[in-house]
Amino acid sequence: RRLQMIREVTPLEGGRILDIGCGVGMYLRAFRRFSDEVYGVEYEQARAVAAGRETPTVARAVAEQLPFPDATFDVVLLHEVIEHVRNDRQTVREAHRVTKWGGVIVIFAPNRLFPFETHGAYLPGRGYVFGNIPFVGWLPDPLRQRFAPHVRAYLPGEVRRLFRGLPGEVIVETAIYPGFDNVVARWPRFGWLLRRVLYTLERSPLRWFGLSHFVVVRKQF
């Protein structure tokens, strides 16, 4: 679904595409259906090696210092990445730098208003607990930082503000709900109903309680 959302915003056919924080290369493989000019950047060695088995144009580097010249790519993707980098502002600046004039930067990032912290949390007396922990994002900053110091989450408007001072136009800014693939696989009727309800909410003000922000910026002079 997210790939289709990207395609609805910008053409991928024949474009030069960069996936920052490409992991094991899931999106790289998808992008290669549309273009031969697909590149990835990944910091973790094992994941970079795994991605490079199918897409040889994968570099191991940090997102804050990309090994590419200015204005190289038509599309730059940061899919659930900026919450993990050391400096999200510098990461966005680098993504903007390597994007061609008229190209787009596509970001998916965690929404702090989603009722669950999907990266887990550090709980008193239990240490780190993996899974969906409720209402961590709704806590005041000092408390949220205590429970989830390992990952950022963004309030509405905060992803857009990472582009402040950079020439560009925000062409998409919204939030989306999860697809609940596991629920659909286990209980198909209930899962499809749940999807239908939540995807309908994406067209209402309640979208701002969705799982992830979806922000697309077109680089301009």
CSV table of C-alpha atoms in Angstrom, one decimal:
chain,number,residue,atom,x,y,z
A,1,ARG,CA,0.0,0.0,0.0
A,2,ARG,CA,2.8,2.5,0.9
A,3,LEU,CA,4.5,1.8,-2.5
A,4,GLN,CA,1.2,2.6,-4.2
A,5,MET,CA,1.0,5.8,-2.2
A,6,ILE,CA,4.4,6.8,-3.4
A,7,ARG,CA,3.5,6.0,-7.0
A,8,GLU,CA,0.4,8.2,-6.7
A,9,VAL,CA,2.6,11.2,-5.8
A,10,THR,CA,5.5,10.8,-8.2
A,11,PRO,CA,6.4,8.5,-11.2
A,12,LEU,CA,9.0,5.9,-10.5
A,13,GLU,CA,9.5,4.6,-14.0
A,14,GLY,CA,13.0,5.3,-15.2
A,15,GLY,CA,13.8,7.5,-12.3
A,16,ARG,CA,16.9,7.5,-10.2
A,17,ILE,CA,15.8,6.4,-6.7
A,18,LEU,CA,17.5,6.3,-3.3
A,19,ASP,CA,16.3,4.5,-0.2
A,20,ILE,CA,18.0,5.8,2.9
A,21,GLY,CA,18.0,3.2,5.6
A,22,CYS,CA,17.1,0.5,3.2
A,23,GLY,CA,17.4,-2.4,5.6
A,24,VAL,CA,17.5,-5.7,3.8
A,25,GLY,CA,16.2,-4.1,0.6
A,26,MET,CA,12.4,-4.7,0.6
A,27,TYR,CA,11.7,-1.3,-1.1
A,28,LEU,CA,14.8,-1.6,-3.3
A,29,ARG,CA,13.4,-4.8,-4.8
A,30,ALA,CA,10.0,-3.1,-5.4
A,31,PHE,CA,11.6,0.0,-7.0
A,32,ARG,CA,13.6,-2.2,-9.4
A,33,ARG,CA,10.3,-3.1,-11.0
A,34,PHE,CA,10.2,0.4,-12.3
A,35,SER,CA,13.8,1.5,-12.7
A,36,ASP,CA,17.3,0.2,-13.2
A,37,GLU,CA,18.7,3.2,-11.3
A,38,VAL,CA,17.9,2.1,-7.7
A,39,TYR,CA,20.3,2.8,-4.8
A,40,GLY,CA,20.3,2.1,-1.1
A,41,VAL,CA,22.1,3.3,2.0
A,42,GLU,CA,22.2,1.3,5.2
A,43,TYR,CA,24.3,1.7,8.3
A,44,GLU,CA,24.1,-1.8,9.8
A,45,GLN,CA,26.6,-4.0,8.1
A,46,ALA,CA,24.6,-7.3,8.0
A,47,ARG,CA,21.6,-5.6,6.5
A,48,ALA,CA,23.6,-3.7,4.0
A,49,VAL,CA,25.2,-7.0,2.9
A,50,ALA,CA,21.8,-8.7,2.6
A,51,ALA,CA,20.3,-5.8,0.6
A,52,GLY,CA,23.4,-5.8,-1.7
A,53,ARG,CA,22.9,-9.4,-2.7
A,54,GLU,CA,20.1,-8.4,-5.0
A,55,THR,CA,20.8,-4.7,-5.4
A,56,PRO,CA,24.5,-4.1,-5.8
A,57,THR,CA,24.2,-0.4,-5.6
A,58,VAL,CA,23.9,-0.4,-1.8
A,59,ALA,CA,26.4,1.7,0.3
A,60,ARG,CA,27.1,1.4,4.0
A,61,ALA,CA,26.9,4.9,5.4
A,62,VAL,CA,25.2,7.1,7.9
A,63,ALA,CA,22.2,9.1,6.8
A,64,GLU,CA,23.7,12.3,8.0
A,65,GLN,CA,26.6,12.0,5.4
A,66,LEU,CA,25.5,10.4,2.2
A,67,PRO,CA,28.1,9.3,-0.3
A,68,PHE,CA,26.5,10.9,-3.4
A,69,PRO,CA,26.9,14.2,-5.2
A,70,ASP,CA,24.4,17.0,-5.0
A,71,ALA,CA,21.2,16.7,-7.1
A,72,THR,CA,21.6,13.1,-8.0
A,73,PHE,CA,18.2,11.5,-7.4
A,74,ASP,CA,14.6,12.0,-8.6
A,75,VAL,CA,13.1,10.3,-5.6
A,76,VAL,CA,14.6,9.9,-2.1
A,77,LEU,CA,12.7,7.7,0.4
A,78,LEU,CA,13.1,7.7,4.2
A,79,HIS,CA,10.8,4.9,5.3
A,80,GLU,CA,10.5,4.8,9.2
A,81,VAL,CA,14.1,5.9,9.4
A,82,ILE,CA,14.4,9.5,10.8
A,83,GLU,CA,13.2,8.4,14.2
A,84,HIS,CA,16.4,6.3,14.6
A,85,VAL,CA,19.2,8.5,13.2
A,86,ARG,CA,21.5,10.5,15.4
A,87,ASN,CA,20.4,13.9,13.9
A,88,ASP,CA,17.1,13.9,12.1
A,89,ARG,CA,17.5,17.5,10.9
A,90,GLN,CA,20.9,16.8,9.3
A,91,THR,CA,19.5,13.6,7.7
A,92,VAL,CA,16.7,15.7,6.1
A,93,ARG,CA,19.3,18.2,4.9
A,94,GLU,CA,21.3,15.5,3.3
A,95,ALA,CA,18.3,13.9,1.6
A,96,HIS,CA,17.4,17.4,0.3
A,97,ARG,CA,21.0,17.9,-1.0
A,98,VAL,CA,21.1,14.7,-3.1
A,99,THR,CA,17.6,15.3,-4.5
A,100,LYS,CA,17.4,16.8,-8.0
A,101,TRP,CA,15.6,20.1,-8.4
A,102,GLY,CA,12.0,19.1,-9.0
A,103,GLY,CA,12.5,15.8,-7.4
A,104,VAL,CA,10.8,14.6,-4.2
A,105,ILE,CA,11.7,13.5,-0.7
A,106,VAL,CA,9.2,10.9,0.7
A,107,ILE,CA,9.1,10.4,4.5
A,108,PHE,CA,7.1,7.9,6.6
A,109,ALA,CA,7.7,8.5,10.3
A,110,PRO,CA,6.1,7.5,13.6
A,111,ASN,CA,3.1,9.6,14.8
A,112,ARG,CA,3.3,10.5,18.5
A,113,LEU,CA,-0.5,10.7,18.7
A,114,PHE,CA,-0.9,7.0,17.8
A,115,PRO,CA,-2.1,5.3,20.9
A,116,PHE,CA,0.7,2.7,21.0
A,117,GLU,CA,4.5,3.0,21.0
A,118,THR,CA,5.3,0.3,18.4
A,119,HIS,CA,9.0,0.2,19.2
A,120,GLY,CA,8.6,-1.0,22.7
A,121,ALA,CA,9.5,0.8,25.9
A,122,TYR,CA,11.7,0.7,29.0
A,123,LEU,CA,9.3,-0.1,31.9
A,124,PRO,CA,10.2,0.2,35.7
A,125,GLY,CA,11.3,-3.1,37.1
A,126,ARG,CA,11.1,-4.9,33.8
A,127,GLY,CA,13.6,-3.1,31.6
A,128,TYR,CA,13.0,-3.0,27.8
A,129,VAL,CA,9.7,-4.6,26.8
A,130,PHE,CA,9.2,-5.2,23.1
A,131,GLY,CA,5.8,-4.7,21.6
A,132,ASN,CA,3.0,-2.2,21.4
A,133,ILE,CA,3.0,-0.2,24.6
A,134,PRO,CA,0.0,2.0,25.1
A,135,PHE,CA,0.0,5.8,25.6
A,136,VAL,CA,3.8,6.3,25.8
A,137,GLY,CA,3.6,9.0,23.1
A,138,TRP,CA,0.9,10.9,25.0
A,139,LEU,CA,3.1,11.5,28.0
A,140,PRO,CA,4.9,14.9,28.5
A,141,ASP,CA,8.3,15.0,26.9
A,142,PRO,CA,10.4,14.2,30.0
A,143,LEU,CA,8.3,11.1,30.8
A,144,ARG,CA,8.2,9.9,27.2
A,145,GLN,CA,12.0,10.3,26.9
A,146,ARG,CA,12.3,8.2,30.1
A,147,PHE,CA,10.2,5.3,28.6
A,148,ALA,CA,11.3,5.5,25.0
A,149,PRO,CA,14.7,7.2,24.8
A,150,HIS,CA,15.7,4.9,21.9
A,151,VAL,CA,13.3,6.3,19.3
A,152,ARG,CA,11.6,9.6,18.2
A,153,ALA,CA,8.0,10.1,17.5
A,154,TYR,CA,6.6,13.2,15.8
A,155,LEU,CA,3.6,15.4,16.5
A,156,PRO,CA,1.7,16.8,13.5
A,157,GLY,CA,3.8,19.4,11.7
A,158,GLU,CA,7.1,18.4,13.2
A,159,VAL,CA,8.3,16.4,10.2
A,160,ARG,CA,7.5,19.3,7.9
A,161,ARG,CA,9.5,21.7,10.2
A,162,LEU,CA,12.6,19.6,9.6
A,163,PHE,CA,12.7,21.2,6.2
A,164,ARG,CA,12.6,24.7,7.5
A,165,GLY,CA,15.1,26.9,5.5
A,166,LEU,CA,15.3,24.4,2.7
A,167,PRO,CA,13.8,25.3,-0.7
A,168,GLY,CA,10.8,23.1,-1.4
A,169,GLU,CA,7.0,22.7,-1.4
A,170,VAL,CA,5.1,20.3,0.9
A,171,ILE,CA,2.8,18.4,-1.5
A,172,VAL,CA,1.6,15.8,0.9
A,173,GLU,CA,1.2,16.0,4.7
A,174,THR,CA,-1.1,13.5,6.4
A,175,ALA,CA,-1.1,10.5,8.7
A,176,ILE,CA,-2.0,6.9,7.8
A,177,TYR,CA,-3.3,3.9,9.8
A,178,PRO,CA,-1.7,0.5,9.8
A,179,GLY,CA,-2.9,-2.3,7.5
A,180,PHE,CA,-3.1,-4.9,10.3
A,181,ASP,CA,-1.8,-7.6,7.9
A,182,ASN,CA,-1.5,-10.2,10.7
A,183,VAL,CA,-5.1,-9.6,11.8
A,184,VAL,CA,-6.3,-9.9,8.2
A,185,ALA,CA,-4.4,-13.2,7.8
A,186,ARG,CA,-5.8,-14.6,11.0
A,187,TRP,CA,-9.4,-13.2,10.9
A,188,PRO,CA,-10.0,-12.1,7.3
A,189,ARG,CA,-13.5,-10.7,7.6
A,190,PHE,CA,-12.8,-8.8,10.8
A,191,GLY,CA,-9.4,-7.6,9.4
A,192,TRP,CA,-10.8,-6.3,6.2
A,193,LEU,CA,-13.6,-4.5,8.2
A,194,LEU,CA,-11.0,-3.0,10.5
A,195,ARG,CA,-9.0,-1.8,7.5
A,196,ARG,CA,-12.0,-0.3,5.8
A,197,VAL,CA,-12.9,1.7,8.9
A,198,LEU,CA,-9.4,3.0,9.6
A,199,TYR,CA,-8.7,3.9,6.0
A,200,THR,CA,-11.9,5.8,6.0
A,201,LEU,CA,-10.7,7.7,9.1
A,202,GLU,CA,-7.7,8.8,7.0
A,203,ARG,CA,-10.1,11.2,5.2
A,204,SER,CA,-11.2,12.8,8.5
A,205,PRO,CA,-9.5,14.8,11.2
A,206,LEU,CA,-9.0,11.5,13.1
A,207,ARG,CA,-6.3,10.7,10.7
A,208,TRP,CA,-3.9,12.5,13.1
A,209,PHE,CA,-4.2,9.5,15.4
A,210,GLY,CA,-2.8,7.2,12.7
A,211,LEU,CA,0.3,5.1,12.9
A,212,SER,CA,2.7,7.1,10.7
A,213,HIS,CA,3.1,10.5,9.2
A,214,PHE,CA,3.3,10.6,5.4
A,215,VAL,CA,5.1,13.7,4.1
A,216,VAL,CA,6.3,14.5,0.6
A,217,VAL,CA,8.4,17.5,-0.3
A,218,ARG,CA,9.2,18.6,-3.8
A,219,LYS,CA,12.6,20.4,-4.0
A,220,GLN,CA,12.4,23.8,-5.6
A,221,PHE,CA,14.7,26.7,-6.4
